[in-house]
CSV table of C-alpha atoms in Angstrom, one decimal:
chain,number,residue,atom,x,y,z
N,249,UNK,CA,17.5,-5.8,35.4
N,250,UNK,CA,15.6,-6.1,32.2
N,251,UNK,CA,14.1,-9.7,30.9
N,252,UNK,CA,16.0,-10.5,28.6
N,253,UNK,CA,19.4,-10.5,30.5
N,254,UNK,CA,17.6,-12.2,33.2
N,255,UNK,CA,17.3,-14.7,31.1
N,256,UNK,CA,20.9,-14.7,29.8
N,257,UNK,CA,21.8,-15.4,33.4
N,258,UNK,CA,19.7,-18.1,33.9
N,259,UNK,CA,21.5,-19.7,31.0
N,260,UNK,CA,25.0,-18.4,32.4
N,261,UNK,CA,24.0,-21.0,35.7
N,262,UNK,CA,23.3,-23.5,33.2
N,263,UNK,CA,25.8,-23.9,31.7
N,264,UNK,CA,28.7,-24.0,34.2
N,265,UNK,CA,26.6,-26.7,35.9
N,266,UNK,CA,26.4,-28.7,33.3
N,267,UNK,CA,30.1,-28.2,32.6
N,268,UNK,CA,29.4,-27.2,28.7
N,269,UNK,CA,27.4,-29.9,27.8
N,270,UNK,CA,24.7,-27.6,26.8
N,271,UNK,CA,24.5,-24.1,26.6
N,272,UNK,CA,20.7,-22.1,27.7
N,273,UNK,CA,19.4,-25.2,26.6
N,274,UNK,CA,15.4,-25.4,27.1
N,275,UNK,CA,16.2,-21.4,27.5
N,276,UNK,CA,14.9,-18.8,25.9
N,277,UNK,CA,14.4,-14.5,25.6
N,278,UNK,CA,11.9,-12.9,25.9
N,279,UNK,CA,9.3,-11.6,23.3
N,280,UNK,CA,8.7,-7.6,24.0
N,281,UNK,CA,5.7,-6.2,21.9
N,282,UNK,CA,5.2,-2.7,21.0
N,283,UNK,CA,1.8,-1.9,21.4
N,284,UNK,CA,1.0,1.5,20.1
N,285,UNK,CA,-1.8,3.2,22.0
N,286,UNK,CA,-4.5,6.1,22.9
N,287,UNK,CA,-4.2,7.2,26.3
N,288,UNK,CA,-8.0,7.5,27.1
N,289,UNK,CA,-9.0,5.3,30.2
N,290,UNK,CA,-10.4,2.1,28.6
N,291,UNK,CA,-6.6,1.7,27.2
N,292,UNK,CA,-4.9,2.8,29.9
N,293,UNK,CA,-6.8,0.1,32.6
N,294,UNK,CA,-5.8,-2.6,29.6
N,295,UNK,CA,-2.3,-1.4,30.6
N,296,UNK,CA,-2.2,-1.8,34.3
N,297,UNK,CA,-4.1,-5.2,33.7
N,298,UNK,CA,-1.2,-6.2,31.4
N,299,UNK,CA,1.0,-8.0,34.3
N,300,UNK,CA,-2.2,-10.1,33.7
N,301,UNK,CA,-1.1,-11.6,30.9
N,302,UNK,CA,3.1,-11.0,31.4
N,303,UNK,CA,2.4,-14.5,34.2
N,304,UNK,CA,0.2,-16.3,32.1
N,305,UNK,CA,2.6,-15.6,28.9
N,306,UNK,CA,6.5,-15.1,30.3
N,307,UNK,CA,8.0,-15.7,27.5
N,308,UNK,CA,6.4,-12.2,26.2
N,309,UNK,CA,6.9,-8.8,27.8
N,310,UNK,CA,4.8,-5.8,27.1
N,311,UNK,CA,6.2,-2.1,26.4
N,312,UNK,CA,3.1,0.6,25.8
N,313,UNK,CA,3.7,3.5,24.2
N,314,UNK,CA,0.6,5.8,24.6
N,315,UNK,CA,-0.6,8.7,22.3
N,316,UNK,CA,-2.5,11.8,22.4
N,317,UNK,CA,-5.6,10.6,19.9
N,318,UNK,CA,-4.7,13.0,16.9
N,319,UNK,CA,-0.5,11.9,17.5
N,320,UNK,CA,-1.2,8.2,17.5
N,321,UNK,CA,-3.4,8.8,14.3
N,322,UNK,CA,-0.6,10.3,12.9
N,323,UNK,CA,2.7,7.8,14.3
N,324,UNK,CA,0.4,4.5,13.6
N,325,UNK,CA,0.0,5.9,9.7
N,326,UNK,CA,3.3,6.8,9.2
N,327,UNK,CA,5.0,4.0,10.4
N,328,UNK,CA,2.7,1.4,8.5
N,329,UNK,CA,2.7,3.3,5.2
N,330,UNK,CA,6.5,3.1,5.0
N,331,UNK,CA,6.6,-0.3,7.1
N,332,UNK,CA,8.4,1.6,9.8
N,333,UNK,CA,8.1,-1.0,11.9
N,334,UNK,CA,8.3,0.9,15.0
N,335,UNK,CA,4.9,-1.2,16.8
N,336,UNK,CA,3.6,-4.8,17.0
N,337,UNK,CA,0.5,-3.9,17.8
N,338,UNK,CA,-1.3,-0.6,16.6
N,339,UNK,CA,-4.0,0.9,18.1
N,340,UNK,CA,-7.0,1.7,15.1
N,341,UNK,CA,-9.8,3.3,14.5
N,342,UNK,CA,-12.9,1.7,12.0
N,343,UNK,CA,-11.9,4.4,9.8
N,344,UNK,CA,-8.7,3.0,9.5
N,345,UNK,CA,-9.2,-0.8,9.5
N,346,UNK,CA,-11.4,-1.4,6.0
N,347,UNK,CA,-8.8,0.7,4.0
N,348,UNK,CA,-5.7,-1.1,5.7
N,349,UNK,CA,-7.3,-4.7,5.7
N,350,UNK,CA,-7.9,-3.6,2.0
N,351,UNK,CA,-4.4,-2.4,1.2
N,352,UNK,CA,-3.0,-6.0,2.4
N,353,UNK,CA,-1.5,-3.9,5.3
N,354,UNK,CA,-2.8,-5.7,8.1
N,355,UNK,CA,-2.7,-8.6,9.1
N,356,UNK,CA,-5.9,-10.9,9.1
N,357,UNK,CA,-6.6,-12.4,12.2
N,358,UNK,CA,-7.0,-15.6,13.2
N,359,UNK,CA,-9.9,-16.2,16.1
N,360,UNK,CA,-11.2,-20.3,17.9
N,361,UNK,CA,-13.6,-21.4,19.1
N,362,UNK,CA,-13.0,-20.7,22.9
N,363,UNK,CA,-12.8,-16.7,21.0
N,364,UNK,CA,-16.1,-16.7,19.6
N,365,UNK,CA,-16.1,-14.2,17.6
N,366,UNK,CA,-19.4,-15.5,16.6
N,367,UNK,CA,-19.8,-13.4,19.9
N,368,UNK,CA,-19.2,-9.8,18.5
N,369,UNK,CA,-21.6,-6.9,18.0
N,370,UNK,CA,-22.9,-7.8,14.1
N,371,UNK,CA,-22.1,-4.4,13.2
N,372,UNK,CA,-18.8,-4.0,15.0
N,373,UNK,CA,-17.1,-7.4,13.5
N,374,UNK,CA,-18.7,-6.0,10.0
N,375,UNK,CA,-16.7,-2.8,9.6
N,376,UNK,CA,-13.6,-4.6,10.9
N,377,UNK,CA,-13.8,-7.2,8.2
N,378,UNK,CA,-12.6,-7.1,4.7
N,379,UNK,CA,-14.1,-9.9,1.6
N,380,UNK,CA,-14.8,-12.0,5.9
N,381,UNK,CA,-11.9,-11.4,7.0
N,382,UNK,CA,-11.4,-9.7,10.4
N,383,UNK,CA,-8.0,-7.6,10.4
N,384,UNK,CA,-8.4,-5.7,13.8
N,385,UNK,CA,-10.1,-6.8,16.8
N,386,UNK,CA,-12.4,-3.8,19.0
N,387,UNK,CA,-11.1,-2.9,22.4
N,388,UNK,CA,-15.2,-1.5,22.9
N,389,UNK,CA,-16.8,0.2,20.6
N,390,UNK,CA,-20.1,3.0,20.4
N,391,UNK,CA,-22.6,4.3,18.3
N,392,UNK,CA,-23.9,7.7,18.6
N,393,UNK,CA,-27.6,7.6,20.9
N,394,UNK,CA,-30.3,10.4,22.1
N,395,UNK,CA,-29.7,12.0,26.0
N,396,UNK,CA,-32.3,13.8,27.3
N,397,UNK,CA,-33.4,14.9,31.1
N,398,UNK,CA,-36.9,13.1,31.7
N,399,UNK,CA,-37.7,15.8,34.4
N,400,UNK,CA,-37.7,18.7,32.5
N,401,UNK,CA,-39.9,16.2,29.0
N,402,UNK,CA,-42.8,15.1,32.0
N,403,UNK,CA,-42.6,19.2,33.2
N,404,UNK,CA,-43.6,20.5,29.4
N,405,UNK,CA,-45.9,16.7,29.5
N,406,UNK,CA,-43.5,15.3,26.3
N,407,UNK,CA,-43.0,11.4,26.5
N,408,UNK,CA,-40.1,10.6,24.7
N,409,UNK,CA,-41.0,7.5,21.9
N,410,UNK,CA,-38.0,5.0,21.5
N,411,UNK,CA,-36.5,6.8,18.6
N,412,UNK,CA,-37.8,10.3,18.0
N,413,UNK,CA,-37.6,12.0,14.5
N,414,UNK,CA,-36.1,15.5,14.5
N,415,UNK,CA,-39.2,17.5,14.8
N,416,UNK,CA,-40.6,16.1,17.7
N,417,UNK,CA,-36.9,16.8,18.6
N,418,UNK,CA,-37.0,20.3,17.9
N,419,UNK,CA,-40.0,20.8,20.0
N,420,UNK,CA,-38.7,19.2,22.7
N,421,UNK,CA,-35.7,21.4,22.8
N,422,UNK,CA,-38.0,24.8,21.7
N,423,UNK,CA,-39.9,23.4,25.7
N,424,UNK,CA,-38.2,23.3,27.4
N,425,UNK,CA,-35.5,26.1,26.2
N,426,UNK,CA,-34.8,28.1,29.7
N,427,UNK,CA,-31.5,29.6,29.5
N,428,UNK,CA,-32.3,32.2,32.0
N,429,UNK,CA,-32.4,29.9,34.4
N,430,UNK,CA,-29.2,27.9,32.8
N,431,UNK,CA,-30.7,25.3,30.7
N,432,UNK,CA,-30.2,25.1,27.3
N,433,UNK,CA,-33.2,22.8,25.0
N,434,UNK,CA,-30.3,20.7,22.7
N,435,UNK,CA,-26.3,20.2,22.5
N,436,UNK,CA,-24.6,18.9,19.6
N,437,UNK,CA,-21.3,19.0,18.3
N,438,UNK,CA,-20.0,22.4,16.6
N,439,UNK,CA,-16.2,21.7,17.3
N,440,UNK,CA,-14.8,21.5,13.4
N,441,UNK,CA,-13.0,18.2,12.8
N,442,UNK,CA,-14.1,15.2,10.6
N,443,UNK,CA,-14.4,13.0,14.1
N,444,UNK,CA,-15.9,16.2,15.6
N,445,UNK,CA,-19.0,18.2,13.9
N,446,UNK,CA,-18.5,15.8,10.9
N,447,UNK,CA,-18.8,12.7,13.1
N,448,UNK,CA,-22.4,14.2,14.1
N,449,UNK,CA,-23.5,15.8,11.3
N,450,UNK,CA,-23.2,13.0,8.3
N,451,UNK,CA,-25.9,11.1,10.6
N,452,UNK,CA,-27.8,14.2,10.2
N,453,UNK,CA,-27.5,14.6,6.9
N,454,UNK,CA,-27.9,10.3,6.3
N,455,UNK,CA,-31.2,10.7,8.4
N,456,UNK,CA,-32.0,13.4,6.2
N,457,UNK,CA,-31.5,11.3,2.4
N,458,UNK,CA,-27.9,12.6,1.7
N,459,UNK,CA,-24.6,11.2,1.4
N,460,UNK,CA,-21.0,12.1,0.8
N,461,UNK,CA,-20.7,11.0,-2.5
N,462,UNK,CA,-22.9,9.6,-5.7
N,463,UNK,CA,-22.0,6.2,-7.0
N,464,UNK,CA,-19.3,8.0,-9.8
N,465,UNK,CA,-17.7,9.6,-6.6
N,466,UNK,CA,-18.9,13.1,-6.8
N,467,UNK,CA,-19.7,15.0,-3.8
N,468,UNK,CA,-22.7,15.4,-3.2
N,469,UNK,CA,-22.7,18.5,-1.0
N,470,UNK,CA,-24.9,20.5,-1.9
N,471,UNK,CA,-28.1,18.7,-2.5
N,472,UNK,CA,-31.2,18.9,-1.1
N,473,UNK,CA,-30.3,16.5,1.5
N,474,UNK,CA,-27.3,18.7,3.0
N,475,UNK,CA,-28.6,21.7,2.3
N,476,UNK,CA,-32.2,20.9,4.7
N,477,UNK,CA,-30.1,19.1,7.0
N,478,UNK,CA,-27.3,21.9,7.5
N,479,UNK,CA,-29.8,25.1,7.5
N,480,UNK,CA,-32.0,23.0,10.4
N,481,UNK,CA,-28.9,22.9,12.8
N,482,UNK,CA,-27.8,25.7,12.7
N,483,UNK,CA,-31.2,27.0,13.0
N,484,UNK,CA,-31.8,24.3,16.1
N,485,UNK,CA,-28.5,25.5,17.4
N,486,UNK,CA,-28.9,29.1,17.2
N,487,UNK,CA,-32.3,29.3,19.3
N,488,UNK,CA,-32.5,26.5,21.1
N,489,UNK,CA,-28.6,25.5,21.9
N,490,UNK,CA,-25.5,26.5,24.3
N,491,UNK,CA,-23.4,29.9,23.4
N,492,UNK,CA,-20.3,29.8,21.3
N,493,UNK,CA,-21.6,25.8,20.3
N,494,UNK,CA,-19.6,26.6,17.3
N,495,UNK,CA,-16.5,25.7,19.5
N,496,UNK,CA,-18.1,22.5,21.5
N,497,UNK,CA,-17.2,18.5,20.7
N,498,UNK,CA,-17.8,16.5,23.3
N,499,UNK,CA,-16.4,17.3,26.0
N,500,UNK,CA,-17.3,20.4,26.3
N,501,UNK,CA,-20.9,18.8,26.1
N,502,UNK,CA,-20.1,16.5,29.0
N,503,UNK,CA,-19.4,19.1,31.0
N,504,UNK,CA,-22.4,21.2,30.3
N,505,UNK,CA,-25.1,18.4,30.4
N,506,UNK,CA,-23.5,16.6,33.9
N,507,UNK,CA,-24.0,19.9,34.9
N,508,UNK,CA,-27.3,19.9,34.0
N,509,UNK,CA,-27.5,22.6,31.2
N,510,UNK,CA,-28.2,20.9,28.3
N,511,UNK,CA,-32.3,19.1,27.7
N,512,UNK,CA,-30.8,17.1,25.1
N,513,UNK,CA,-28.1,16.0,24.2
N,514,UNK,CA,-26.9,13.3,20.8
N,515,UNK,CA,-23.3,11.7,21.1
N,516,UNK,CA,-21.4,8.9,21.4
N,517,UNK,CA,-23.0,6.2,23.6
N,518,UNK,CA,-20.5,5.8,25.1
N,519,UNK,CA,-20.9,9.1,27.5
N,520,UNK,CA,-24.1,7.4,28.9
N,521,UNK,CA,-22.1,5.7,31.4
N,522,UNK,CA,-20.6,9.2,32.4
N,523,UNK,CA,-24.1,11.4,32.7
N,524,UNK,CA,-25.7,8.4,34.3
N,525,UNK,CA,-22.9,7.9,37.4
N,526,UNK,CA,-24.5,10.9,39.9
N,527,UNK,CA,-19.9,10.1,41.2
N,528,UNK,CA,-19.6,12.9,38.3
N,529,UNK,CA,-23.0,14.3,37.1
N,530,UNK,CA,-25.6,16.2,39.3
N,531,UNK,CA,-28.3,15.1,37.5
N,532,UNK,CA,-27.3,11.2,37.1
N,533,UNK,CA,-30.9,10.0,38.3
N,534,UNK,CA,-32.7,12.1,35.4
N,535,UNK,CA,-30.9,11.2,32.4
N,536,UNK,CA,-33.1,9.0,30.1
N,537,UNK,CA,-31.8,7.6,26.6
N,538,UNK,CA,-33.2,6.9,23.6
N,539,UNK,CA,-32.2,6.3,19.9
N,540,UNK,CA,-30.5,9.0,17.7
N,541,UNK,CA,-33.3,10.4,15.5
N,542,UNK,CA,-34.4,9.8,12.5
N,543,UNK,CA,-36.2,12.9,9.6
N,544,UNK,CA,-36.8,11.3,6.0
N,545,UNK,CA,-35.2,7.7,6.8
N,546,UNK,CA,-33.5,5.5,9.8
N,547,UNK,CA,-30.4,4.4,7.4
N,548,UNK,CA,-27.2,5.9,9.1
N,549,UNK,CA,-29.1,8.2,11.1
N,550,UNK,CA,-26.3,7.0,14.9
N,551,UNK,CA,-22.8,6.7,14.3
N,552,UNK,CA,-20.3,3.1,14.3
N,553,UNK,CA,-17.1,3.4,15.7
N,554,UNK,CA,-15.1,1.1,17.5
N,555,UNK,CA,-10.6,1.8,19.1
N,556,UNK,CA,-9.2,-1.4,17.4
N,557,UNK,CA,-6.3,-4.2,17.8
N,558,UNK,CA,-4.4,-4.4,14.9
N,559,UNK,CA,-0.8,-6.5,13.7
N,560,UNK,CA,0.9,-4.6,10.0
N,561,UNK,CA,1.5,-6.9,8.2
N,562,UNK,CA,5.3,-8.6,8.0
N,563,UNK,CA,5.6,-8.4,11.3
N,564,UNK,CA,7.7,-10.7,12.9
N,565,UNK,CA,6.1,-10.5,16.0
N,566,UNK,CA,3.4,-12.2,14.5
N,567,UNK,CA,2.4,-15.2,17.3
N,568,UNK,CA,2.7,-12.8,20.0
N,569,UNK,CA,1.1,-9.8,19.1
N,570,UNK,CA,-1.7,-12.5,17.7
N,571,UNK,CA,-1.9,-13.8,21.8
N,572,UNK,CA,-2.3,-10.6,23.2
N,573,UNK,CA,-4.8,-9.3,20.4
N,574,UNK,CA,-6.8,-12.1,21.4
N,575,UNK,CA,-6.6,-11.6,25.5
N,576,UNK,CA,-7.6,-8.7,25.7
N,577,UNK,CA,-10.2,-8.6,23.2
N,578,UNK,CA,-11.9,-11.7,24.7
N,579,UNK,CA,-14.9,-12.3,27.1
N,580,UNK,CA,-12.1,-13.2,29.9
N,581,UNK,CA,-10.7,-9.8,29.5
N,582,UNK,CA,-14.4,-8.2,30.1
N,583,UNK,CA,-14.5,-10.2,33.1
N,584,UNK,CA,-11.4,-9.8,34.1
N,585,UNK,CA,-12.1,-5.7,34.5
N,586,UNK,CA,-15.2,-6.4,36.2
N,587,UNK,CA,-14.0,-8.6,38.8
N,588,UNK,CA,-11.9,-5.6,39.1
N,589,UNK,CA,-13.3,-2.3,38.7
N,590,UNK,CA,-17.4,-3.2,38.5
N,591,UNK,CA,-19.2,-4.1,35.7
N,592,UNK,CA,-20.1,-0.1,35.6
N,593,UNK,CA,-16.2,0.1,34.0
N,594,UNK,CA,-16.1,-2.8,32.0
N,595,UNK,CA,-15.0,-1.9,27.3
N,596,UNK,CA,-18.8,-1.8,25.7
N,597,UNK,CA,-19.8,-2.0,23.0
N,598,UNK,CA,-17.8,-5.2,21.0
N,599,UNK,CA,-19.7,-8.3,22.2
N,600,UNK,CA,-23.3,-9.4,22.5
N,601,UNK,CA,-22.4,-11.8,26.1
N,602,UNK,CA,-21.2,-8.8,27.9
N,603,UNK,CA,-25.3,-7.2,26.9
N,604,UNK,CA,-26.3,-10.7,28.2
N,605,UNK,CA,-25.1,-10.4,31.5
N,606,UNK,CA,-27.2,-9.5,34.2
N,607,UNK,CA,-24.8,-8.2,36.1
N,608,UNK,CA,-23.4,-5.3,33.8
N,609,UNK,CA,-27.5,-5.0,33.1
N,610,UNK,CA,-28.2,-4.1,36.8
N,611,UNK,CA,-24.8,-1.6,36.6
N,612,UNK,CA,-25.5,0.1,33.3
N,613,UNK,CA,-29.5,1.0,32.4
N,614,UNK,CA,-28.5,2.6,29.2
N,615,UNK,CA,-26.9,-0.8,28.1
N,616,UNK,CA,-30.5,-1.8,26.4
N,617,UNK,CA,-30.8,1.7,24.4
N,618,UNK,CA,-26.8,1.9,24.1
N,619,UNK,CA,-26.7,-2.0,22.0
N,620,UNK,CA,-29.9,-1.0,20.3
N,621,UNK,CA,-27.9,2.1,18.7
N,622,UNK,CA,-24.9,-0.4,17.4
N,623,UNK,CA,-27.0,-3.2,16.5
N,624,UNK,CA,-29.1,-0.7,14.0
N,625,UNK,CA,-25.5,0.7,12.7
N,626,UNK,CA,-24.9,-0.4,8.6
N,627,UNK,CA,-21.3,0.8,7.5
N,628,UNK,CA,-22.5,-0.8,4.3
N,629,UNK,CA,-25.8,0.4,3.7
N,630,UNK,CA,-25.5,4.3,5.7
N,631,UNK,CA,-27.5,6.3,2.8
N,632,UNK,CA,-30.9,6.2,1.4
N,633,UNK,CA,-29.6,6.7,-1.8
N,634,UNK,CA,-26.5,3.9,-2.4
N,635,UNK,CA,-23.5,4.7,-2.4
N,636,UNK,CA,-20.2,3.6,-3.6
N,637,UNK,CA,-18.4,3.7,-0.2
N,638,UNK,CA,-17.7,2.0,3.8
N,639,UNK,CA,-18.9,3.6,6.3
N,640,UNK,CA,-21.5,6.0,8.8
N,641,UNK,CA,-20.7,8.8,9.8
N,642,UNK,CA,-17.0,8.4,7.5
N,643,UNK,CA,-16.1,7.7,4.1
N,644,UNK,CA,-13.7,4.5,4.3
N,645,UNK,CA,-11.2,6.4,1.7
N,646,UNK,CA,-8.2,8.1,2.1
N,647,UNK,CA,-8.9,11.5,0.9
N,648,UNK,CA,-11.9,11.3,3.4
N,649,UNK,CA,-10.0,12.6,6.4
N,650,UNK,CA,-8.9,15.8,4.6
N,651,UNK,CA,-12.2,16.2,2.7
N,652,UNK,CA,-14.0,16.0,6.5
N,653,UNK,CA,-11.5,18.4,8.4
N,654,UNK,CA,-12.1,20.8,5.6
N,655,UNK,CA,-15.8,20.7,5.3
N,656,UNK,CA,-15.9,20.6,8.7
N,657,UNK,CA,-14.7,23.8,9.4
N,658,UNK,CA,-16.8,25.3,7.4
N,659,UNK,CA,-20.3,24.1,8.8
N,660,UNK,CA,-18.6,25.6,11.9
N,661,UNK,CA,-18.4,29.4,10.4
N,662,UNK,CA,-21.9,28.8,9.4
N,663,UNK,CA,-22.9,27.9,13.0
N,664,UNK,CA,-20.9,30.9,14.0
N,665,UNK,CA,-22.9,33.2,12.1
N,666,UNK,CA,-19.1,33.7,9.8
N,667,UNK,CA,-20.6,32.1,6.8
N,668,UNK,CA,-23.7,31.2,5.2
N,669,UNK,CA,-25.3,27.7,4.5
N,670,UNK,CA,-25.0,28.2,1.5
N,671,UNK,CA,-22.1,29.8,0.5
N,672,UNK,CA,-20.1,27.2,3.4
N,673,UNK,CA,-22.1,23.7,1.5
N,674,UNK,CA,-20.5,26.0,-2.3
N,675,UNK,CA,-17.1,26.4,-0.7
N,676,UNK,CA,-16.6,22.4,0.7
N,677,UNK,CA,-18.2,21.6,-3.1
N,678,UNK,CA,-16.1,23.0,-4.5
N,679,UNK,CA,-12.6,21.5,-2.1
N,680,UNK,CA,-14.3,18.2,-2.1
N,681,UNK,CA,-14.8,18.0,-5.9
N,682,UNK,CA,-10.8,19.2,-6.0
N,683,UNK,CA,-10.0,16.7,-3.7
N,684,UNK,CA,-11.5,14.0,-5.6
N,685,UNK,CA,-10.0,14.9,-9.0
N,686,UNK,CA,-6.5,15.2,-7.4
N,687,UNK,CA,-6.9,11.4,-6.4
N,688,UNK,CA,-8.3,10.3,-9.6
N,689,UNK,CA,-12.0,9.1,-8.6
N,690,UNK,CA,-13.5,11.2,-11.7
N,691,UNK,CA,-12.3,13.8,-14.3
């Protein structure tokens, strides 16, 4: 029997006992929170542990709507834009949060001393705030980092520095590339998409000194930094990468790395826990970690992302939603996951206290490199020339999603040899200009 009806049954017994003197005195129906979330491991675990929240808050019941990432984005975007009211708590990214917060589509979150917002990693907190107000609370965060086979680097006599340069990485990739024995020098994303190949390529362009838009919002896709960065990328994977790189994204590259086929992989910090896990990776003991490579500038060399929980503006269940978000993104929740599943499985990338914990450091030998990567990412200052947008591997404007997808297709075509780099960038510039003019950014 659903909880609300259970409450009504209790009320009826109280009414009979009191001979009509009081109807449901002191009793109240439960508040049902509908939570839209993504179907990844950390979020699935949150659902399992939700019983602890319900036990502590018997007046609140959690209802989960679990969706694949692309479907989730579409559903929550439609719901919040139309004020549909389907969800009380939404799982959204760092891309949506500042856009929706600025539009007034999200409820500003309230944090007390016990929540300790100052414990949030500065880069993550900044990326989720508008005018100093936090509009979403981070459940887990990530940056990008260098993961490599130290045994292969040692074999060729190369010591990888804490923050290498791209020429150094290219040199190492060339030395360890051994396709006849099933080892490729370097693995990088090539599958088209604003969150796939363009997440990586945006950081590459950043460190080559480029940007998506100048201060007049004019696209810069045919600039010298874009030309240099994309030529470098295509040449690097053509000579030292695995075949079919234009179809590879996170999952494909993780599989290649865990099977020992990638000498170098630059991708999300969340991957470090997988490649260093002997249950998943054949080369777990050989994996080492460093910062994402730089070229002309360290600015924007590694991306910044988080999955976050937010409350739609106009919600009728703000208090209950605030309680749940506070619980699920708190220091106590991290401790609960550690107690239940071990420190190697806690959601990372959000709190200083997690990285200060000796047990976590022992379980996650990548912890220091991960935290350094996240701390170094600055979404408000990610490009060498001044830019008008917030974001490291994206521009936090509504038009970017469509532009990023289209440009990603062009870059993937260049990588596959179906287009030249020059032609791909020219087409990208044309489509980006069209979208930005249509949106009224400039004439």
